[in-house]
mmCIF file of C-alpha atoms in Angstrom:
data_model
loop_
_atom_site.group_PDB
_atom_site.id
_atom_site.type_symbol
_atom_site.label_atom_id
_atom_site.label_comp_id
_atom_site.label_asym_id
_atom_site.label_seq_id
_atom_site.Cartn_x
_atom_site.Cartn_y
_atom_site.Cartn_z
ATOM 1 C CA MET A 6 -23.705 47.297 62.264
ATOM 2 C CA SER A 7 -25.802 44.235 64.093
ATOM 3 C CA ASP A 8 -25.164 41.824 61.047
ATOM 4 C CA SER A 9 -23.116 41.356 57.749
ATOM 5 C CA PRO A 10 -25.294 41.499 54.453
ATOM 6 C CA ASP A 11 -22.991 38.507 53.338
ATOM 7 C CA ARG A 12 -22.875 36.642 56.550
ATOM 8 C CA GLU A 13 -23.855 33.077 54.888
ATOM 9 C CA LYS A 14 -20.510 33.535 53.177
ATOM 10 C CA ARG A 15 -18.671 33.343 56.730
ATOM 11 C CA PRO A 16 -16.908 30.452 58.174
ATOM 12 C CA GLY A 17 -19.227 27.966 59.733
ATOM 13 C CA ARG A 18 -22.326 28.614 57.528
ATOM 14 C CA ARG A 19 -23.305 25.327 55.640
ATOM 15 C CA GLN A 20 -25.891 25.157 53.418
ATOM 16 C CA ASP A 21 -25.130 21.633 51.893
ATOM 17 C CA GLY A 22 -23.070 20.176 54.492
ATOM 18 C CA ALA A 23 -19.517 21.873 53.409
ATOM 19 C CA ARG A 24 -18.383 25.846 53.901
ATOM 20 C CA ALA A 25 -18.739 27.594 51.108
ATOM 21 C CA ASP A 26 -15.386 28.916 50.729
ATOM 22 C CA GLY A 27 -13.590 26.270 52.618
ATOM 23 C CA PRO A 28 -11.151 26.820 55.460
ATOM 24 C CA ARG A 29 -8.484 29.788 54.340
ATOM 25 C CA GLY A 30 -5.655 29.463 57.199
ATOM 26 C CA GLY A 31 -3.242 29.307 53.991
ATOM 27 C CA SER A 32 -2.157 26.213 54.141
ATOM 28 C CA ASP A 33 -5.173 25.012 52.309
ATOM 29 C CA ARG A 34 -4.229 26.630 48.985
ATOM 30 C CA PRO A 35 -2.039 24.951 46.092
ATOM 31 C CA ARG A 36 1.323 26.535 45.963
ATOM 32 C CA GLY A 37 2.163 27.778 42.963
ATOM 33 C CA SER A 38 1.272 29.875 42.573
ATOM 34 C CA ARG A 39 -17.521 22.494 43.581
ATOM 35 C CA PRO A 40 -20.581 21.064 41.850
ATOM 36 C CA PRO A 41 -20.757 17.309 43.110
ATOM 37 C CA GLN A 42 -19.231 14.554 40.766
ATOM 38 C CA LYS A 43 -22.203 14.251 38.064
ATOM 39 C CA SER A 44 -24.324 11.344 38.328
ATOM 40 C CA GLY A 45 -23.216 8.564 35.551
ATOM 41 C CA GLU A 46 -19.683 9.585 35.392
ATOM 42 C CA LYS A 47 -16.887 7.270 36.370
ATOM 43 C CA LYS A 48 -15.344 7.455 40.029
ATOM 44 C CA LEU A 49 -11.593 6.187 40.694
ATOM 45 C CA TRP A 50 -12.853 3.930 43.383
ATOM 46 C CA THR A 51 -16.008 2.661 45.035
ATOM 47 C CA THR A 52 -17.227 4.248 48.422
ATOM 48 C CA ASP A 53 -15.617 1.354 50.582
ATOM 49 C CA GLY A 54 -12.072 2.962 48.865
ATOM 50 C CA LYS A 55 -11.501 -0.401 46.896
ATOM 51 C CA PRO A 56 -12.041 -0.907 42.917
ATOM 52 C CA ALA A 57 -15.334 -1.875 41.993
ATOM 53 C CA ARG A 58 -15.247 -5.807 41.989
ATOM 54 C CA SER A 59 -17.078 -6.340 38.772
ATOM 55 C CA ALA A 60 -13.847 -3.971 36.992
ATOM 56 C CA ALA A 61 -11.385 -5.344 39.215
ATOM 57 C CA PRO A 62 -8.102 -7.380 37.584
ATOM 58 C CA GLY A 63 -8.818 -11.304 37.868
ATOM 59 C CA ALA A 64 -12.524 -10.571 37.875
ATOM 60 C CA ARG A 65 -14.631 -13.841 36.212
ATOM 61 C CA ASP A 66 -15.709 -13.131 32.839
ATOM 62 C CA LYS A 67 -19.485 -13.304 32.628
ATOM 63 C CA ALA A 68 -19.240 -14.617 29.000
ATOM 64 C CA ASN A 69 -16.506 -17.190 30.014
ATOM 65 C CA ARG A 70 -17.244 -18.377 33.455
ATOM 66 C CA GLY A 71 -14.910 -21.300 33.429
ATOM 67 C CA GLY A 72 -11.677 -19.149 34.071
ATOM 68 C CA TYR A 73 -10.243 -15.746 34.779
ATOM 69 C CA ARG A 74 -10.068 -12.740 32.311
ATOM 70 C CA ASP A 75 -6.149 -12.642 33.394
ATOM 71 C CA GLU A 76 -5.190 -16.167 31.806
ATOM 72 C CA GLY A 77 -2.448 -15.921 29.213
ATOM 73 C CA LEU A 78 -1.768 -12.041 29.546
ATOM 74 C CA THR A 79 1.911 -11.047 30.265
ATOM 75 C CA PRO A 80 2.951 -8.739 32.992
ATOM 76 C CA GLU A 81 3.235 -5.758 31.319
ATOM 77 C CA GLU A 82 -0.492 -6.220 30.032
ATOM 78 C CA LEU A 83 -1.876 -7.235 33.255
ATOM 79 C CA ARG A 84 -0.267 -3.815 34.580
ATOM 80 C CA GLN A 85 -1.943 -1.694 31.758
ATOM 81 C CA ARG A 86 -5.275 -3.387 32.660
ATOM 82 C CA GLU A 87 -4.812 -2.828 36.389
ATOM 83 C CA LEU A 88 -4.179 1.246 35.522
ATOM 84 C CA ARG A 89 -7.470 0.956 33.537
ATOM 85 C CA ALA A 90 -9.550 -0.326 36.169
ATOM 86 C CA VAL A 91 -8.808 2.103 38.826
ATOM 87 C CA ARG A 92 -8.360 4.888 36.532
ATOM 88 C CA PRO A 93 -11.386 6.175 34.159
ATOM 89 C CA HIS A 94 -10.289 7.649 30.622
ATOM 90 C CA HIS A 95 -8.882 10.847 31.126
ATOM 91 C CA ASP A 96 -7.721 13.781 28.844
ATOM 92 C CA ASP A 97 -4.975 16.159 29.781
ATOM 93 C CA PRO A 98 -6.654 19.801 29.549
ATOM 94 C CA ASP A 99 -4.805 22.446 27.107
ATOM 95 C CA ILE A 100 -1.848 24.351 28.835
ATOM 96 C CA PRO A 101 -1.522 28.063 27.469
ATOM 97 C CA GLU A 102 1.576 28.699 25.319
ATOM 98 C CA ASP A 103 2.479 31.578 27.852
ATOM 99 C CA VAL A 104 2.676 28.915 30.970
ATOM 100 C CA SER A 105 6.202 28.533 32.224
ATOM 101 C CA VAL A 106 7.126 26.631 34.760
ATOM 102 C CA LYS A 107 9.103 29.492 36.712
ATOM 103 C CA GLU A 108 5.647 30.682 38.055
ATOM 104 C CA LEU A 109 5.485 27.387 40.328
ATOM 105 C CA ASP A 110 6.795 28.386 43.630
ATOM 106 C CA LYS A 111 10.361 27.334 44.111
ATOM 107 C CA GLY A 112 9.575 25.234 46.746
ATOM 108 C CA ALA A 113 7.039 23.184 44.854
ATOM 109 C CA PHE A 114 9.455 22.849 41.848
ATOM 110 C CA ASN A 115 12.187 21.668 44.071
ATOM 111 C CA GLU A 116 9.882 18.380 45.174
ATOM 112 C CA LEU A 117 9.761 17.563 41.432
ATOM 113 C CA LYS A 118 13.194 17.191 41.211
ATOM 114 C CA THR A 119 13.238 13.355 41.757
ATOM 115 C CA LEU A 120 11.353 13.273 38.359
ATOM 116 C CA SER A 121 12.735 13.561 34.645
ATOM 117 C CA LYS A 122 13.164 17.195 33.551
ATOM 118 C CA GLU A 123 10.647 16.518 30.916
ATOM 119 C CA ASN A 124 7.943 15.039 33.336
ATOM 120 C CA ALA A 125 8.745 17.349 36.385
ATOM 121 C CA ASP A 126 8.277 20.730 33.373
ATOM 122 C CA GLY A 127 4.595 18.769 32.525
ATOM 123 C CA VAL A 128 3.574 18.450 36.080
ATOM 124 C CA ALA A 129 5.048 21.519 37.024
ATOM 125 C CA LYS A 130 2.796 23.534 33.981
ATOM 126 C CA HIS A 131 -0.551 22.146 35.314
ATOM 127 C CA LEU A 132 0.417 22.961 38.839
ATOM 128 C CA VAL A 133 0.690 26.594 37.657
ATOM 129 C CA MET A 134 -2.780 26.423 35.833
ATOM 130 C CA VAL A 135 -4.148 24.927 38.770
ATOM 131 C CA ALA A 136 -2.913 28.319 40.871
ATOM 132 C CA ARG A 137 -4.774 30.098 37.803
ATOM 133 C CA LEU A 138 -8.097 28.632 37.864
ATOM 134 C CA ILE A 139 -9.078 27.463 41.363
ATOM 135 C CA GLU A 140 -10.661 30.496 42.280
ATOM 136 C CA SER A 141 -12.524 31.084 39.070
ATOM 137 C CA ASP A 142 -12.784 27.481 37.446
ATOM 138 C CA PRO A 143 -12.120 24.593 40.058
ATOM 139 C CA GLU A 144 -13.508 22.072 37.554
ATOM 140 C CA LEU A 145 -10.470 22.800 35.501
ATOM 141 C CA ALA A 146 -8.386 23.052 38.065
ATOM 142 C CA HIS A 147 -9.314 19.474 39.180
ATOM 143 C CA LYS A 148 -8.790 18.498 35.798
ATOM 144 C CA HIS A 149 -5.225 19.852 35.598
ATOM 145 C CA ALA A 150 -4.024 18.598 39.091
ATOM 146 C CA THR A 151 -5.676 15.127 38.054
ATOM 147 C CA SER A 152 -2.997 14.955 34.652
ATOM 148 C CA ALA A 153 -0.311 16.081 37.448
ATOM 149 C CA SER A 154 -1.012 13.269 40.105
ATOM 150 C CA ARG A 155 -0.818 10.584 37.426
ATOM 151 C CA ARG A 156 2.318 12.016 36.184
ATOM 152 C CA ALA A 157 3.503 12.438 39.694
ATOM 153 C CA GLY A 158 1.449 10.455 42.314
ATOM 154 C CA ARG A 159 4.016 9.754 44.703
ATOM 155 C CA ILE A 160 5.282 13.473 45.303
ATOM 156 C CA ALA A 161 3.216 14.725 48.574
ATOM 157 C CA MET A 162 2.345 18.262 47.329
ATOM 158 C CA VAL A 163 1.072 16.810 43.886
ATOM 159 C CA ARG A 164 -1.554 14.865 46.035
ATOM 160 C CA GLU A 165 -1.982 17.672 48.398
ATOM 161 C CA THR A 166 -3.259 19.762 45.383
ATOM 162 C CA LEU A 167 -5.316 16.898 43.869
ATOM 163 C CA ALA A 168 -7.427 17.145 47.490
ATOM 164 C CA ILE A 169 -7.712 20.828 47.767
ATOM 165 C CA THR A 170 -9.562 21.178 43.899
ATOM 166 C CA ALA A 171 -11.288 17.970 44.780
ATOM 167 C CA TYR A 172 -12.540 19.943 47.710
ATOM 168 C CA ALA A 173 -13.342 22.787 45.676
ATOM 169 C CA THR A 174 -15.420 20.933 43.064
ATOM 170 C CA GLY A 175 -17.603 19.009 46.310
ATOM 171 C CA ASP A 176 -15.798 15.805 45.964
ATOM 172 C CA TYR A 177 -15.001 15.223 49.344
ATOM 173 C CA ALA A 178 -14.554 11.664 49.431
ATOM 174 C CA LEU A 179 -11.974 12.209 46.950
ATOM 175 C CA ALA A 180 -10.368 15.136 49.116
ATOM 176 C CA ILE A 181 -10.102 13.197 52.172
ATOM 177 C CA ARG A 182 -8.717 10.288 50.706
ATOM 178 C CA GLU A 183 -6.333 12.307 48.603
ATOM 179 C CA LEU A 184 -5.407 14.199 52.068
ATOM 180 C CA ARG A 185 -4.653 10.992 53.942
ATOM 181 C CA THR A 186 -2.151 9.755 51.116
ATOM 182 C CA TYR A 187 -1.008 13.479 51.499
ATOM 183 C CA ARG A 188 -0.123 12.962 55.096
ATOM 184 C CA ARG A 189 0.911 9.618 54.957
ATOM 185 C CA ILE A 190 3.681 10.706 52.476
ATOM 186 C CA SER A 191 4.828 13.890 53.925
ATOM 187 C CA GLY A 192 3.948 13.117 57.392
ATOM 188 C CA SER A 193 2.467 16.405 57.814
ATOM 189 C CA ASN A 194 -0.811 17.598 59.596
ATOM 190 C CA GLU A 195 -0.949 21.193 58.326
ATOM 191 C CA GLN A 196 -3.789 20.157 56.428
ATOM 192 C CA LEU A 197 -5.822 18.554 59.113
ATOM 193 C CA ALA A 198 -8.627 21.764 58.764
ATOM 194 C CA LEU A 199 -9.731 20.552 55.438
ATOM 195 C CA MET A 200 -9.884 17.018 56.564
ATOM 196 C CA VAL A 201 -12.347 17.596 59.162
ATOM 197 C CA ASP A 202 -13.826 19.985 57.035
ATOM 198 C CA SER A 203 -14.616 17.269 54.300
ATOM 199 C CA GLU A 204 -15.694 15.270 56.814
ATOM 200 C CA ARG A 205 -18.510 17.746 57.610
ATOM 201 C CA GLY A 206 -18.943 17.712 53.848
ATOM 202 C CA LEU A 207 -19.725 14.319 53.974
ATOM 203 C CA GLY A 208 -22.548 14.375 56.633
ATOM 204 C CA ARG A 209 -20.303 12.815 59.259
ATOM 205 C CA PRO A 210 -19.583 15.518 62.547
ATOM 206 C CA ASP A 211 -18.455 12.969 64.608
ATOM 207 C CA ARG A 212 -15.728 11.599 62.427
ATOM 208 C CA ALA A 213 -14.916 15.145 62.290
ATOM 209 C CA LEU A 214 -14.523 16.218 65.592
ATOM 210 C CA GLU A 215 -12.521 12.645 66.301
ATOM 211 C CA LEU A 216 -10.153 13.473 63.761
ATOM 212 C CA GLY A 217 -9.781 16.984 64.819
ATOM 213 C CA ARG A 218 -8.700 15.618 68.360
ATOM 214 C CA SER A 219 -6.786 12.927 67.138
ATOM 215 C CA VAL A 220 -3.863 15.560 66.449
ATOM 216 C CA PRO A 221 -1.873 17.384 69.639
ATOM 217 C CA ARG A 222 -3.040 21.184 68.688
ATOM 218 C CA GLU A 223 0.651 22.410 70.015
ATOM 219 C CA SER A 224 2.019 20.224 67.441
ATOM 220 C CA LEU A 225 0.269 22.245 64.483
ATOM 221 C CA THR A 226 1.255 26.186 63.490
ATOM 222 C CA PRO A 227 -0.583 28.903 64.884
ATOM 223 C CA SER A 228 -2.678 29.392 61.546
ATOM 224 C CA THR A 229 -3.269 25.781 61.355
ATOM 225 C CA GLN A 230 -4.815 25.697 64.828
ATOM 226 C CA VAL A 231 -7.037 28.678 64.082
ATOM 227 C CA ALA A 232 -8.446 26.462 60.683
ATOM 228 C CA VAL A 233 -8.895 23.345 63.024
ATOM 229 C CA ALA A 234 -10.676 25.509 65.759
ATOM 230 C CA ILE A 235 -13.101 26.745 63.018
ATOM 231 C CA ALA A 236 -13.320 23.416 61.365
ATOM 232 C CA MET A 237 -14.669 21.876 64.795
ATOM 233 C CA SER A 238 -16.698 24.499 65.661
ATOM 234 C CA GLY A 239 -18.679 23.976 62.415
ATOM 235 C CA ALA A 240 -19.078 20.346 62.996
ATOM 236 C CA ARG A 241 -20.383 21.353 66.365
ATOM 237 C CA LEU A 242 -22.941 23.501 64.872
ATOM 238 C CA ASP A 243 -23.655 20.369 62.416
ATOM 239 C CA GLN A 244 -24.757 18.622 65.587
ATOM 240 C CA GLY A 245 -26.763 21.617 67.017
ATOM 241 C CA GLN A 246 -24.322 22.674 69.617
ATOM 242 C CA PRO A 247 -23.825 26.113 69.370
ATOM 243 C CA GLU A 248 -22.553 26.324 73.369
ATOM 244 C CA ALA A 249 -20.060 23.810 72.462
ATOM 245 C CA ALA A 250 -19.272 25.454 68.712
ATOM 246 C CA LEU A 251 -18.299 28.716 70.635
ATOM 247 C CA ALA A 252 -16.146 26.768 73.159
ATOM 248 C CA GLU A 253 -14.156 25.410 70.370
ATOM 249 C CA LEU A 254 -13.125 29.124 69.576
ATOM 250 C CA HIS A 255 -11.345 30.163 72.481
ATOM 251 C CA ILE A 256 -8.282 29.497 71.580
ATOM 252 C CA PRO A 257 -4.835 31.778 72.462
ATOM 253 C CA GLN A 258 -5.500 33.582 68.638
ATOM 254 C CA LEU A 259 -8.785 34.620 69.703
ATOM 255 C CA ASP A 260 -7.226 38.276 70.514
ATOM 256 C CA ALA A 261 -9.050 41.275 69.290
ATOM 257 C CA LYS A 262 -5.940 43.231 70.431
ATOM 258 C CA ARG A 263 -3.837 41.781 67.629
ATOM 259 C CA ALA A 264 -4.261 41.361 63.637
ATOM 260 C CA TYR A 265 -2.781 38.007 62.321
ATOM 261 C CA SER A 266 -3.512 36.522 58.931
ATOM 262 C CA TYR A 267 -6.039 34.536 60.420
ATOM 263 C CA SER A 268 -7.622 36.445 63.108
ATOM 264 C CA PRO A 269 -10.194 38.143 60.127
ATOM 265 C CA GLU A 270 -11.602 34.742 59.608
ATOM 266 C CA LEU A 271 -11.517 33.584 63.520
ATOM 267 C CA PHE A 272 -13.210 36.683 64.632
ATOM 268 C CA TRP A 273 -15.739 36.038 62.278
ATOM 269 C CA ALA A 274 -16.525 32.341 63.197
ATOM 270 C CA TYR A 275 -17.081 33.581 66.506
ATOM 271 C CA ALA A 276 -19.364 36.373 65.750
ATOM 272 C CA GLU A 277 -21.218 33.606 63.571
ATOM 273 C CA VAL A 278 -21.724 31.460 66.607
ATOM 274 C CA LEU A 279 -22.405 34.266 68.613
ATOM 275 C CA ASP A 280 -25.349 35.102 66.746
ATOM 276 C CA ASP A 281 -26.629 31.536 66.994
ATOM 277 C CA LEU A 282 -26.745 31.822 70.738
ATOM 278 C CA GLY A 283 -28.692 35.539 70.236
ATOM 279 C CA ARG A 284 -25.893 37.212 71.625
ATOM 280 C CA ASP A 285 -26.413 39.969 68.897
ATOM 281 C CA ALA A 286 -24.473 42.292 70.070
ATOM 282 C CA GLU A 287 -21.517 40.612 71.338
ATOM 283 C CA ALA A 288 -21.723 39.362 67.657
ATOM 284 C CA ALA A 289 -21.495 42.900 66.093
ATOM 285 C CA GLU A 290 -18.526 43.884 68.147
ATOM 286 C CA TRP A 291 -16.690 40.655 66.995
ATOM 287 C CA ARG A 292 -17.821 41.347 63.305
ATOM 288 C CA GLU A 293 -16.312 45.243 63.748
ATOM 289 C CA ASN A 294 -13.096 43.541 65.002
ATOM 290 C CA ALA A 295 -12.426 41.384 62.414
ATOM 291 C CA ASP A 296 -13.134 44.628 59.481
ATOM 292 C CA ARG A 297 -10.737 45.809 61.833
ATOM 293 C CA ALA A 298 -8.190 43.603 61.393
ATOM 294 C CA GLU A 299 -8.734 43.005 57.574
ATOM 295 C CA ALA A 300 -8.068 46.857 56.976
ATOM 296 C CA ALA A 301 -5.062 46.625 59.230
ATOM 297 C CA LEU A 302 -3.434 43.746 57.717
ATOM 298 C CA TYR A 303 -4.445 44.879 53.861
ATOM 299 C CA ALA A 304 -3.041 48.638 55.099
ATOM 300 C CA ALA A 305 0.586 47.027 56.323
ATOM 301 C CA SER A 306 0.689 44.822 53.466
ATOM 302 C CA THR A 307 0.750 48.015 50.946
ATOM 303 C CA ASP A 308 2.870 49.926 52.851
ATOM 304 C CA GLU A 309 6.168 50.522 51.171
ATOM 305 C CA ASP A 310 7.929 51.812 54.750
ATOM 306 C CA ASP A 311 6.629 48.710 56.396
ATOM 307 C CA ASP A 312 5.733 50.795 59.280
ATOM 308 C CA LEU A 313 3.773 49.961 62.355
ATOM 309 C CA ILE A 314 -0.172 50.873 61.960
ATOM 310 C CA GLU A 315 -2.553 50.679 64.928
ATOM 311 C CA VAL A 316 -4.912 48.173 64.711
ATOM 312 C CA PHE A 317 -7.669 49.349 66.946
ATOM 313 C CA GLU A 318 -8.021 52.714 68.259
ATOM 314 C CA GLU A 319 -9.611 53.347 72.217
ATOM 315 C CA LEU A 320 -12.365 55.821 71.676
ATOM 316 C CA GLY A 321 -14.766 57.041 73.962
ATOM 317 C CA SER A 322 -13.977 58.682 77.748
ATOM 318 C CA GLU A 323 -10.636 60.676 79.078
ATOM 319 C CA GLU A 324 -9.787 57.616 80.700
ATOM 320 C CA ASP A 325 -9.593 55.697 77.476
ATOM 321 C CA SER A 326 -8.078 58.635 75.413
ATOM 322 C CA ALA A 327 -4.963 58.487 78.369
ATOM 323 C CA ALA A 328 -4.788 54.627 77.818
ATOM 324 C CA SER A 329 -4.590 54.355 74.396
ATOM 325 C CA ASP A 330 -1.940 57.550 74.389
ATOM 326 C CA SER A 331 -0.208 55.068 77.160
ATOM 327 C CA ALA A 332 -0.686 52.187 74.756
ATOM 328 C CA ALA A 333 0.976 54.535 71.949
ATOM 329 C CA ASP A 334 3.850 55.292 73.975
ATOM 330 C CA GLU A 335 4.615 51.529 74.628
ATOM 331 C CA SER A 336 4.169 50.503 70.815
ATOM 332 C CA ALA A 337 7.078 53.502 70.085
ATOM 333 C CA ALA A 338 9.317 51.755 72.761
ATOM 334 C CA GLY A 339 8.526 48.402 70.496
ATOM 335 C CA ASP A 340 5.707 47.028 71.628
ATOM 336 C CA THR A 341 3.730 46.297 68.114
ATOM 337 C CA THR A 342 0.274 45.672 67.895
ATOM 338 C CA THR A 343 -0.247 44.758 64.162
ATOM 339 C CA GLU A 344 0.999 41.551 62.664
ATOM 340 C CA ASP A 345 1.509 40.723 59.152
ATOM 341 C CA THR A 346 0.409 37.702 57.498
ATOM 342 C CA ALA A 347 3.459 35.870 58.188
ATOM 343 C CA GLY A 348 2.991 36.266 61.917
ATOM 344 C CA GLU A 349 5.935 38.699 62.387
ATOM 345 C CA PRO A 350 5.519 42.283 64.075
ATOM 346 C CA VAL A 351 5.645 45.185 61.531
ATOM 347 C CA GLN A 352 8.896 47.074 62.173
ATOM 348 C CA ASP A 353 9.352 50.831 63.188
ATOM 349 C CA THR A 354 6.584 53.250 64.260
ATOM 350 C CA LYS A 355 4.500 55.289 62.054
ATOM 351 C CA GLU A 356 3.969 58.854 63.565
#
């Protein structure tokens, strides 16, 4: 095939300054389990990251220019007004009765153990709702994430979830801000790709590239390395540099002989850039590679025997057939060509 009917939905394509589906390397989804902010709605912060001056604690009262509005208030009253200044009114969304804290990933729930039991359970249920709604109703999922953050704002995983839902709703400024907070609390760079893509969403490809280069690639997991490479490639496309975009994708994981969880998206992104360069034949070949990788990974995930599945069969000349037979013999001896979603070889050989 020379093209794909849904190629506009593939990585690297940007209609409004952001990927339609976002980096999907695995780390960008909420554990446990997009229209932009409407004009006129209250914002948490101003564009420079500080509370609006007119609403800040201690701001001058226009009706009383002789002093400040905080005069005569108790510390607790000042604290309450400070919170109101940076937190617009928010009503917690309803949680269905069938929601259980047991639905939350155990690792995520363990991060909530610093909270009281009642608070931890409430946060956990909001996070479960995020996982349920993130695909079908990202706006409502974001409301649940906001409620969780108000209850547990010092928990890294909660701030990460809020960032992801903000990204899903198109609020890239909030997404990048929350991702920076998440990184500061957790010390992890595994959401670097989403940070890069959020900068793209704000129309700042230069800053996106600078951010992507700020972290050594070798310090990241393979799936995150792939996600960052795709986001960096997209930033190059934003700048009108398809050759540089292709170079960003020349990474060790670009191997058509093996299929990992991140392989299909990487192959599709590579095909998209080849399209932009007018190299249609090569683009079609990489789309076929992506389709085969997806099929092989799906087959591996549904195979009850967890057997080895050949990803790519070499068809054509007798020499190709002989080479394929030789490769099959090597696979039977222990060499595998398909990897499961965790990056581990699928065991045994399927005759």
